[in-house]
Amino acid sequence: RHMTSLFFVPIRLCVPSGIQRIIPYNRSLAYDLTLKNDSGTIGTTNHRLQRDKPMAQHIVVTEYDPLWRKMFEEEAYVIKCILRDNCLVIHHIGSTSVPGLAAKPIIDIMPVVHSLERVDAVRKSFEEIGYEYLGEFGITGRRYLRKGGDERTHQIHIFSEERTDDIKRHLALRDYLRTHKEACSAYASLKKSLAEQYPYDIGGYCDGKDEYIKKIEKIALDWIKNTDSQPDIPSIAQCPAEDEYGRLQS
């Protein structure tokens, strides 16, 4: 017997071998049950559970929108006003930070701070403007926040200044894609294909990108070591505007 909860409704599934894979749909949840005994597979049955609203996080990849930069600037202003002098710099990262790159319309923002403890102290301020405050969320030295619920609009990845490797890998990938059109185009095509294949399966979508991202990230880190276009990260004292490098400074 397996007890699980789908959409807050407890359901008991009495199956010898369990669920092979759950595939989400727009207004339902579909899954296959493969039944087995000691002699092997007996058979597979298909099931679908209806629901009243769409699955969380519909995966939609759209063409680049110049408004994404403005959305970053507006949100970064608010973030800086919460973090105040704890904030060293705020970077626009992720696919929406790369002009010309198709992306999910979710703005990824990376503040770098002196102290994560001071970030934790203003958690309530982030929650008051609509963010879920999820702590490290699997990455040491980070605070992860997201906003928008089922239709996510923003994600914040706050790193302490000591986490230089994490900071560099995000910036290296962004800057490499900004300057290498072939890699940018290949990544866009991959994301569009995965969005069609996994329209309501964020796990499948991310798994499909994983190998390519790791490959390009390694290339980008090697590339960034040999480029001179890496100005020092400045401190900022007031709510700032973004510079040509996609950073915020006074």
mmCIF file of C-alpha atoms in Angstrom:
data_model
loop_
_atom_site.group_PDB
_atom_site.id
_atom_site.type_symbol
_atom_site.label_atom_id
_atom_site.label_comp_id
_atom_site.label_asym_id
_atom_site.label_seq_id
_atom_site.Cartn_x
_atom_site.Cartn_y
_atom_site.Cartn_z
ATOM 1 C CA ARG A 1 0.000 0.000 0.000
ATOM 2 C CA HIS A 2 1.179 3.471 -0.798
ATOM 3 C CA MET A 3 -0.249 6.646 0.721
ATOM 4 C CA THR A 4 0.157 9.806 -1.267
ATOM 5 C CA SER A 5 -1.564 13.193 -1.418
ATOM 6 C CA LEU A 6 -2.486 14.830 -4.693
ATOM 7 C CA PHE A 7 -3.949 18.344 -4.653
ATOM 8 C CA PHE A 8 -4.542 17.982 -0.888
ATOM 9 C CA VAL A 9 -6.814 14.923 -1.375
ATOM 10 C CA PRO A 10 -5.490 11.726 0.346
ATOM 11 C CA ILE A 11 -5.500 8.757 -1.995
ATOM 12 C CA ARG A 12 -4.557 5.122 -1.344
ATOM 13 C CA LEU A 13 -3.048 3.194 -4.214
ATOM 14 C CA CYS A 14 -2.966 -0.576 -3.710
ATOM 15 C CA VAL A 15 -0.444 -1.698 -6.307
ATOM 16 C CA PRO A 16 2.315 -4.302 -6.078
ATOM 17 C CA SER A 17 4.912 -2.331 -8.007
ATOM 18 C CA GLY A 18 3.764 1.285 -7.639
ATOM 19 C CA ILE A 19 3.578 4.156 -10.071
ATOM 20 C CA GLN A 20 6.031 4.135 -12.971
ATOM 21 C CA ARG A 21 5.782 7.827 -13.885
ATOM 22 C CA ILE A 22 3.382 10.653 -13.178
ATOM 23 C CA ILE A 23 2.682 12.893 -16.177
ATOM 24 C CA PRO A 24 0.849 16.145 -15.369
ATOM 25 C CA TYR A 25 -1.743 17.615 -17.718
ATOM 26 C CA ASN A 26 -3.540 20.941 -17.831
ATOM 27 C CA ARG A 27 -6.681 19.952 -15.951
ATOM 28 C CA SER A 28 -5.800 16.445 -14.812
ATOM 29 C CA LEU A 29 -3.076 14.184 -13.519
ATOM 30 C CA ALA A 30 -2.333 11.090 -15.571
ATOM 31 C CA TYR A 31 -0.271 8.099 -14.492
ATOM 32 C CA ASP A 32 0.423 4.496 -15.477
ATOM 33 C CA LEU A 33 0.235 1.607 -13.017
ATOM 34 C CA THR A 34 2.301 -1.432 -13.909
ATOM 35 C CA LEU A 35 1.173 -4.535 -12.046
ATOM 36 C CA LYS A 36 3.639 -7.341 -11.448
ATOM 37 C CA ASN A 37 3.842 -10.679 -9.663
ATOM 38 C CA ASP A 38 6.621 -13.249 -9.263
ATOM 39 C CA SER A 39 6.136 -14.353 -12.877
ATOM 40 C CA GLY A 40 6.598 -10.868 -14.289
ATOM 41 C CA THR A 41 4.388 -8.062 -15.549
ATOM 42 C CA ILE A 42 0.636 -8.721 -15.461
ATOM 43 C CA GLY A 43 -0.359 -5.564 -17.274
ATOM 44 C CA THR A 44 -0.411 -1.753 -17.300
ATOM 45 C CA THR A 45 -3.442 0.418 -16.648
ATOM 46 C CA ASN A 46 -3.866 4.136 -17.375
ATOM 47 C CA HIS A 47 -5.457 6.513 -14.914
ATOM 48 C CA ARG A 48 -6.300 10.210 -14.864
ATOM 49 C CA LEU A 49 -7.391 12.360 -11.931
ATOM 50 C CA GLN A 50 -9.353 15.492 -12.779
ATOM 51 C CA ARG A 51 -8.776 18.792 -11.030
ATOM 52 C CA ASP A 52 -10.451 22.177 -11.076
ATOM 53 C CA LYS A 53 -7.500 24.391 -11.990
ATOM 54 C CA PRO A 54 -4.286 24.090 -14.032
ATOM 55 C CA MET A 55 -1.215 22.312 -12.692
ATOM 56 C CA ALA A 56 1.387 24.452 -10.968
ATOM 57 C CA GLN A 57 3.930 26.183 -13.180
ATOM 58 C CA HIS A 58 2.855 25.771 -16.753
ATOM 59 C CA ILE A 59 6.111 25.621 -18.730
ATOM 60 C CA VAL A 60 5.951 28.304 -21.414
ATOM 61 C CA VAL A 61 9.018 29.431 -23.362
ATOM 62 C CA THR A 62 8.563 32.728 -25.193
ATOM 63 C CA GLU A 63 10.744 34.847 -27.439
ATOM 64 C CA TYR A 64 12.970 37.413 -25.754
ATOM 65 C CA ASP A 65 11.103 40.446 -24.442
ATOM 66 C CA PRO A 66 13.037 43.710 -23.893
ATOM 67 C CA LEU A 67 10.649 44.455 -21.019
ATOM 68 C CA TRP A 68 12.397 41.766 -18.977
ATOM 69 C CA ARG A 69 15.294 44.142 -18.328
ATOM 70 C CA LYS A 70 12.879 46.794 -17.056
ATOM 71 C CA MET A 71 11.158 44.222 -14.847
ATOM 72 C CA PHE A 72 14.538 43.334 -13.383
ATOM 73 C CA GLU A 73 15.411 46.957 -12.701
ATOM 74 C CA GLU A 74 12.096 47.631 -10.975
ATOM 75 C CA GLU A 75 12.319 44.539 -8.772
ATOM 76 C CA ALA A 76 15.990 45.084 -7.987
ATOM 77 C CA TYR A 77 15.162 48.565 -6.720
ATOM 78 C CA VAL A 78 12.721 47.087 -4.208
ATOM 79 C CA ILE A 79 15.167 44.336 -3.196
ATOM 80 C CA LYS A 80 17.952 46.846 -2.633
ATOM 81 C CA CYS A 81 15.686 48.936 -0.451
ATOM 82 C CA ILE A 82 15.018 45.851 1.714
ATOM 83 C CA LEU A 83 18.637 44.688 1.908
ATOM 84 C CA ARG A 84 20.039 48.191 2.274
ATOM 85 C CA ASP A 85 23.771 48.365 3.140
ATOM 86 C CA ASN A 86 23.988 44.582 3.441
ATOM 87 C CA CYS A 87 23.803 44.426 -0.359
ATOM 88 C CA LEU A 88 26.995 44.592 -2.409
ATOM 89 C CA VAL A 89 25.538 44.246 -5.896
ATOM 90 C CA ILE A 90 22.473 42.892 -7.676
ATOM 91 C CA HIS A 91 22.840 40.937 -10.922
ATOM 92 C CA HIS A 92 20.292 40.032 -13.546
ATOM 93 C CA ILE A 93 20.965 36.358 -14.348
ATOM 94 C CA GLY A 94 19.239 33.468 -16.084
ATOM 95 C CA SER A 95 17.774 33.359 -19.557
ATOM 96 C CA THR A 96 15.811 36.628 -19.285
ATOM 97 C CA SER A 97 19.149 38.434 -18.847
ATOM 98 C CA VAL A 98 20.388 37.350 -22.297
ATOM 99 C CA PRO A 99 19.088 39.546 -25.154
ATOM 100 C CA GLY A 100 17.677 37.434 -27.959
ATOM 101 C CA LEU A 101 17.347 34.250 -25.898
ATOM 102 C CA ALA A 102 13.931 32.614 -25.703
ATOM 103 C CA ALA A 103 13.001 31.942 -22.086
ATOM 104 C CA LYS A 104 10.355 31.219 -19.517
ATOM 105 C CA PRO A 105 9.193 34.739 -18.531
ATOM 106 C CA ILE A 106 10.608 34.455 -15.004
ATOM 107 C CA ILE A 107 13.065 37.126 -13.872
ATOM 108 C CA ASP A 108 16.086 35.629 -12.078
ATOM 109 C CA ILE A 109 17.829 38.044 -9.734
ATOM 110 C CA MET A 110 21.090 37.467 -7.851
ATOM 111 C CA PRO A 111 21.936 39.851 -5.010
ATOM 112 C CA VAL A 112 25.354 39.431 -3.379
ATOM 113 C CA VAL A 113 25.410 40.341 0.308
ATOM 114 C CA HIS A 114 27.770 40.653 3.253
ATOM 115 C CA SER A 115 25.645 38.560 5.608
ATOM 116 C CA LEU A 116 22.974 35.927 5.068
ATOM 117 C CA GLU A 117 21.986 36.264 8.716
ATOM 118 C CA ARG A 118 20.990 39.855 8.016
ATOM 119 C CA VAL A 119 18.984 38.619 5.017
ATOM 120 C CA ASP A 120 17.133 36.191 7.281
ATOM 121 C CA ALA A 121 16.352 39.096 9.592
ATOM 122 C CA VAL A 122 14.364 40.849 6.815
ATOM 123 C CA ARG A 123 12.535 37.721 5.683
ATOM 124 C CA LYS A 124 9.191 39.238 6.609
ATOM 125 C CA SER A 125 9.809 42.213 4.341
ATOM 126 C CA PHE A 126 10.220 39.880 1.361
ATOM 127 C CA GLU A 127 7.114 37.922 2.324
ATOM 128 C CA GLU A 128 5.128 41.158 2.519
ATOM 129 C CA ILE A 129 5.846 41.851 -1.171
ATOM 130 C CA GLY A 130 4.736 38.370 -2.208
ATOM 131 C CA TYR A 131 7.830 36.161 -1.993
ATOM 132 C CA GLU A 132 8.054 32.649 -0.598
ATOM 133 C CA TYR A 133 11.194 32.500 1.525
ATOM 134 C CA LEU A 134 12.651 29.009 1.045
ATOM 135 C CA GLY A 135 16.061 29.269 2.703
ATOM 136 C CA GLU A 136 19.056 27.513 1.133
ATOM 137 C CA PHE A 137 16.783 25.264 -0.937
ATOM 138 C CA GLY A 138 19.578 22.787 -1.684
ATOM 139 C CA ILE A 139 22.530 25.157 -2.159
ATOM 140 C CA THR A 140 24.762 26.059 0.794
ATOM 141 C CA GLY A 141 25.405 29.767 1.210
ATOM 142 C CA ARG A 142 22.274 30.831 -0.657
ATOM 143 C CA ARG A 143 18.806 32.134 0.116
ATOM 144 C CA TYR A 144 16.183 31.286 -2.497
ATOM 145 C CA LEU A 145 12.920 33.195 -2.882
ATOM 146 C CA ARG A 146 10.168 32.996 -5.491
ATOM 147 C CA LYS A 147 7.073 34.995 -6.344
ATOM 148 C CA GLY A 148 3.984 34.450 -8.451
ATOM 149 C CA GLY A 149 2.590 31.142 -7.229
ATOM 150 C CA ASP A 150 1.455 28.822 -10.041
ATOM 151 C CA GLU A 151 2.446 31.440 -12.625
ATOM 152 C CA ARG A 152 5.854 32.367 -11.247
ATOM 153 C CA THR A 153 7.220 35.784 -12.190
ATOM 154 C CA HIS A 154 10.435 36.286 -10.164
ATOM 155 C CA GLN A 155 13.119 34.226 -8.462
ATOM 156 C CA ILE A 156 15.797 35.608 -6.151
ATOM 157 C CA HIS A 157 19.069 33.792 -5.505
ATOM 158 C CA ILE A 158 20.901 35.611 -2.704
ATOM 159 C CA PHE A 159 24.538 34.600 -2.136
ATOM 160 C CA SER A 160 26.967 35.700 0.511
ATOM 161 C CA GLU A 161 30.081 37.329 -0.894
ATOM 162 C CA GLU A 162 32.170 34.313 0.137
ATOM 163 C CA ARG A 163 30.344 32.080 -2.383
ATOM 164 C CA THR A 164 32.531 33.216 -5.265
ATOM 165 C CA ASP A 165 32.280 29.944 -7.217
ATOM 166 C CA ASP A 166 28.475 30.068 -7.268
ATOM 167 C CA ILE A 167 28.478 33.740 -8.230
ATOM 168 C CA LYS A 168 31.026 33.233 -11.014
ATOM 169 C CA ARG A 169 29.245 30.286 -12.597
ATOM 170 C CA HIS A 170 25.984 32.247 -12.911
ATOM 171 C CA LEU A 171 27.728 35.263 -14.420
ATOM 172 C CA ALA A 172 29.982 33.211 -16.684
ATOM 173 C CA LEU A 173 27.025 31.354 -18.186
ATOM 174 C CA ARG A 174 25.084 34.577 -18.690
ATOM 175 C CA ASP A 175 27.978 36.437 -20.306
ATOM 176 C CA TYR A 176 28.950 33.489 -22.496
ATOM 177 C CA LEU A 177 25.429 33.198 -23.881
ATOM 178 C CA ARG A 178 25.319 36.965 -24.416
ATOM 179 C CA THR A 179 28.421 36.829 -26.591
ATOM 180 C CA HIS A 180 28.126 33.440 -28.341
ATOM 181 C CA LYS A 181 25.085 33.463 -30.612
ATOM 182 C CA GLU A 182 25.419 29.839 -31.734
ATOM 183 C CA ALA A 183 25.292 28.547 -28.156
ATOM 184 C CA CYS A 184 22.433 30.920 -27.396
ATOM 185 C CA SER A 185 20.438 29.679 -30.388
ATOM 186 C CA ALA A 186 21.053 26.024 -29.516
ATOM 187 C CA TYR A 187 19.929 26.591 -25.955
ATOM 188 C CA ALA A 188 16.773 28.381 -27.116
ATOM 189 C CA SER A 189 15.879 25.502 -29.438
ATOM 190 C CA LEU A 190 16.409 22.965 -26.660
ATOM 191 C CA LYS A 191 14.167 24.881 -24.253
ATOM 192 C CA LYS A 192 11.374 25.254 -26.801
ATOM 193 C CA SER A 193 11.480 21.547 -27.539
ATOM 194 C CA LEU A 194 11.421 20.612 -23.849
ATOM 195 C CA ALA A 195 8.553 23.016 -23.140
ATOM 196 C CA GLU A 196 6.487 21.248 -25.794
ATOM 197 C CA GLN A 197 7.443 17.844 -24.435
ATOM 198 C CA TYR A 198 6.900 18.674 -20.742
ATOM 199 C CA PRO A 199 4.320 21.511 -20.631
ATOM 200 C CA TYR A 200 3.333 20.773 -17.009
ATOM 201 C CA ASP A 201 6.331 18.786 -15.785
ATOM 202 C CA ILE A 202 9.012 21.103 -14.392
ATOM 203 C CA GLY A 203 11.122 18.115 -13.358
ATOM 204 C CA GLY A 204 11.195 16.691 -16.864
ATOM 205 C CA TYR A 205 11.910 20.137 -18.314
ATOM 206 C CA CYS A 206 14.854 20.779 -15.972
ATOM 207 C CA ASP A 207 16.246 17.265 -16.374
ATOM 208 C CA GLY A 208 16.210 17.746 -20.123
ATOM 209 C CA LYS A 209 18.332 20.897 -19.832
ATOM 210 C CA ASP A 210 20.734 19.574 -17.222
ATOM 211 C CA GLU A 211 23.359 17.968 -19.459
ATOM 212 C CA TYR A 212 23.502 20.951 -21.827
ATOM 213 C CA ILE A 213 23.719 23.463 -18.984
ATOM 214 C CA LYS A 214 26.596 21.611 -17.318
ATOM 215 C CA LYS A 215 28.443 21.422 -20.625
ATOM 216 C CA ILE A 216 27.993 25.110 -21.466
ATOM 217 C CA GLU A 217 28.719 26.192 -17.889
ATOM 218 C CA LYS A 218 32.105 24.452 -18.000
ATOM 219 C CA ILE A 219 32.907 26.036 -21.371
ATOM 220 C CA ALA A 220 31.795 29.435 -20.051
ATOM 221 C CA LEU A 221 33.980 29.201 -16.937
ATOM 222 C CA ASP A 222 37.008 28.329 -19.070
ATOM 223 C CA TRP A 223 36.150 31.180 -21.432
ATOM 224 C CA ILE A 224 35.727 33.754 -18.678
ATOM 225 C CA LYS A 225 39.226 33.017 -17.360
ATOM 226 C CA ASN A 226 40.660 34.248 -20.648
ATOM 227 C CA THR A 227 38.620 37.425 -21.051
ATOM 228 C CA ASP A 228 39.495 40.850 -19.722
ATOM 229 C CA SER A 229 35.874 42.095 -19.589
ATOM 230 C CA GLN A 230 35.392 41.401 -15.885
ATOM 231 C CA PRO A 231 35.293 44.665 -13.926
ATOM 232 C CA ASP A 232 35.428 44.480 -10.151
ATOM 233 C CA ILE A 233 32.091 44.106 -8.356
ATOM 234 C CA PRO A 234 31.353 47.469 -6.714
ATOM 235 C CA SER A 235 29.618 48.197 -3.451
ATOM 236 C CA ILE A 236 26.387 50.155 -3.719
ATOM 237 C CA ALA A 237 24.976 52.534 -1.169
ATOM 238 C CA GLN A 238 21.597 53.527 -2.579
ATOM 239 C CA CYS A 239 18.879 52.037 -4.757
ATOM 240 C CA PRO A 240 20.716 52.043 -8.112
ATOM 241 C CA ALA A 241 20.322 51.560 -11.847
ATOM 242 C CA GLU A 242 21.764 48.704 -13.904
ATOM 243 C CA ASP A 243 25.027 49.243 -15.746
ATOM 244 C CA GLU A 244 26.126 47.780 -19.081
ATOM 245 C CA TYR A 245 27.142 44.535 -17.421
ATOM 246 C CA GLY A 246 23.673 43.786 -16.113
ATOM 247 C CA ARG A 247 24.635 44.828 -12.582
ATOM 248 C CA LEU A 248 23.239 47.461 -10.280
ATOM 249 C CA GLN A 249 25.474 50.201 -9.015
ATOM 250 C CA SER A 250 25.174 53.709 -7.655
#
